């Protein structure tokens, strides 16, 4: 009979390939969790180093995806999920300060569920907590974030039904939608008319103009405004090049995903966006 150590060695090449395929999504998660692309990338790199140093981290019956995120959380938890702000600049300092105010572990559970779409039982295995505790943490995170901030939201979306869905979700959360723009020029005009607290933008617009261009123009004029990008091809934006969007919602999206991203973007006021 082949023992587990031999089995693990035999699975290493295939596991390595499958882990590599999940890395862009680990980086996305780490970036959203820390509020910084640089910090998130450092944690993703530290996770890979930990795996190379001890392959047993990936042992067990979990899928490579769950195993990779569990390895990340081992690194994350051993560093104390840092909330020190003395050496962090600007918005990153604010993000870490706000993170420190949340109930411990709630944001991690929320991101794993809404951004990475893990099941509750998988979240429990990743965070090494019971499933019912994972479910409770998600509820607490949404309640704390949504209760903390209300603001004005601008929507850049060329599909009427999708735009209506987004507007209704945002309004139900207590935010005010300043308007809906279908093209880059409409978006710029709308932003100039009333400065939003958050921009929620599609990538491909009605006249083949770019939502990325619209956002970049507005940010140059308005300064720090958090942005959430929406796209049917999120993997195309997770290239490893800088900068990348801190908040990225795939199409088709769920109400839960939009609520989570809006709450976090407003809560942390991140301005990390994608430059075309």
CSV table of N, CA and C in Angstrom, one decimal, residues 6-7 13 24 37 45 47 72 82 100 118 126 160 181 204 208 215 226 242 257:
chain,number,residue,atom,x,y,z
A,6,UNK,N,4.1,9.3,0.1
A,6,UNK,CA,4.4,8.9,-1.3
A,6,UNK,C,3.3,9.5,-2.2
A,7,UNK,N,2.1,9.4,-1.8
A,7,UNK,CA,0.9,9.9,-2.6
A,7,UNK,C,1.1,11.4,-2.8
A,13,UNK,N,3.5,17.5,-9.0
A,13,UNK,CA,3.5,18.3,-10.3
A,13,UNK,C,2.1,18.8,-10.6
A,24,UNK,N,-3.8,34.0,-9.3
A,24,UNK,CA,-4.4,35.3,-9.5
A,24,UNK,C,-5.5,35.6,-8.6
A,37,UNK,N,-2.3,46.6,-3.1
A,37,UNK,CA,-1.8,45.6,-4.0
A,37,UNK,C,-0.4,45.1,-3.5
A,45,UNK,N,3.1,36.0,-1.9
A,45,UNK,CA,4.5,35.5,-2.0
A,45,UNK,C,4.9,34.7,-0.8
A,47,UNK,N,3.0,33.1,1.2
A,47,UNK,CA,2.3,31.9,1.2
A,47,UNK,C,3.0,30.8,0.3
A,72,UNK,N,-2.6,30.3,2.9
A,72,UNK,CA,-2.5,31.8,3.1
A,72,UNK,C,-2.9,32.2,4.5
A,82,UNK,N,-2.2,41.9,10.5
A,82,UNK,CA,-1.7,43.2,10.9
A,82,UNK,C,-2.6,44.4,10.8
A,100,UNK,N,-9.0,47.4,11.9
A,100,UNK,CA,-8.8,47.1,13.3
A,100,UNK,C,-10.1,47.2,14.1
A,118,UNK,N,-16.4,30.8,-2.0
A,118,UNK,CA,-16.3,29.6,-1.2
A,118,UNK,C,-17.6,29.3,-0.5
A,126,UNK,N,-10.8,26.6,5.6
A,126,UNK,CA,-9.7,27.6,5.3
A,126,UNK,C,-9.3,28.3,6.5
A,160,UNK,N,-29.2,48.5,-19.6
A,160,UNK,CA,-30.3,49.1,-18.8
A,160,UNK,C,-30.7,48.2,-17.6
A,181,UNK,N,-24.5,56.4,-16.1
A,181,UNK,CA,-23.9,56.8,-17.3
A,181,UNK,C,-23.7,55.6,-18.2
A,204,UNK,N,-16.6,47.8,-20.6
A,204,UNK,CA,-17.0,48.0,-22.0
A,204,UNK,C,-18.3,48.8,-22.0
A,208,UNK,N,-18.6,51.7,-27.3
A,208,UNK,CA,-17.3,51.1,-27.4
A,208,UNK,C,-16.2,51.9,-26.7
A,215,UNK,N,-13.1,56.5,-15.7
A,215,UNK,CA,-12.7,56.5,-14.3
A,215,UNK,C,-11.3,57.3,-14.1
A,226,UNK,N,-13.1,55.9,-4.2
A,226,UNK,CA,-13.1,54.5,-4.4
A,226,UNK,C,-13.8,54.0,-5.6
A,242,UNK,N,0.9,46.5,-12.5
A,242,UNK,CA,0.4,47.5,-11.6
A,242,UNK,C,-0.1,48.7,-12.4
A,257,UNK,N,-22.5,39.8,-3.8
A,257,UNK,CA,-21.2,40.3,-4.2
A,257,UNK,C,-21.2,41.8,-4.3
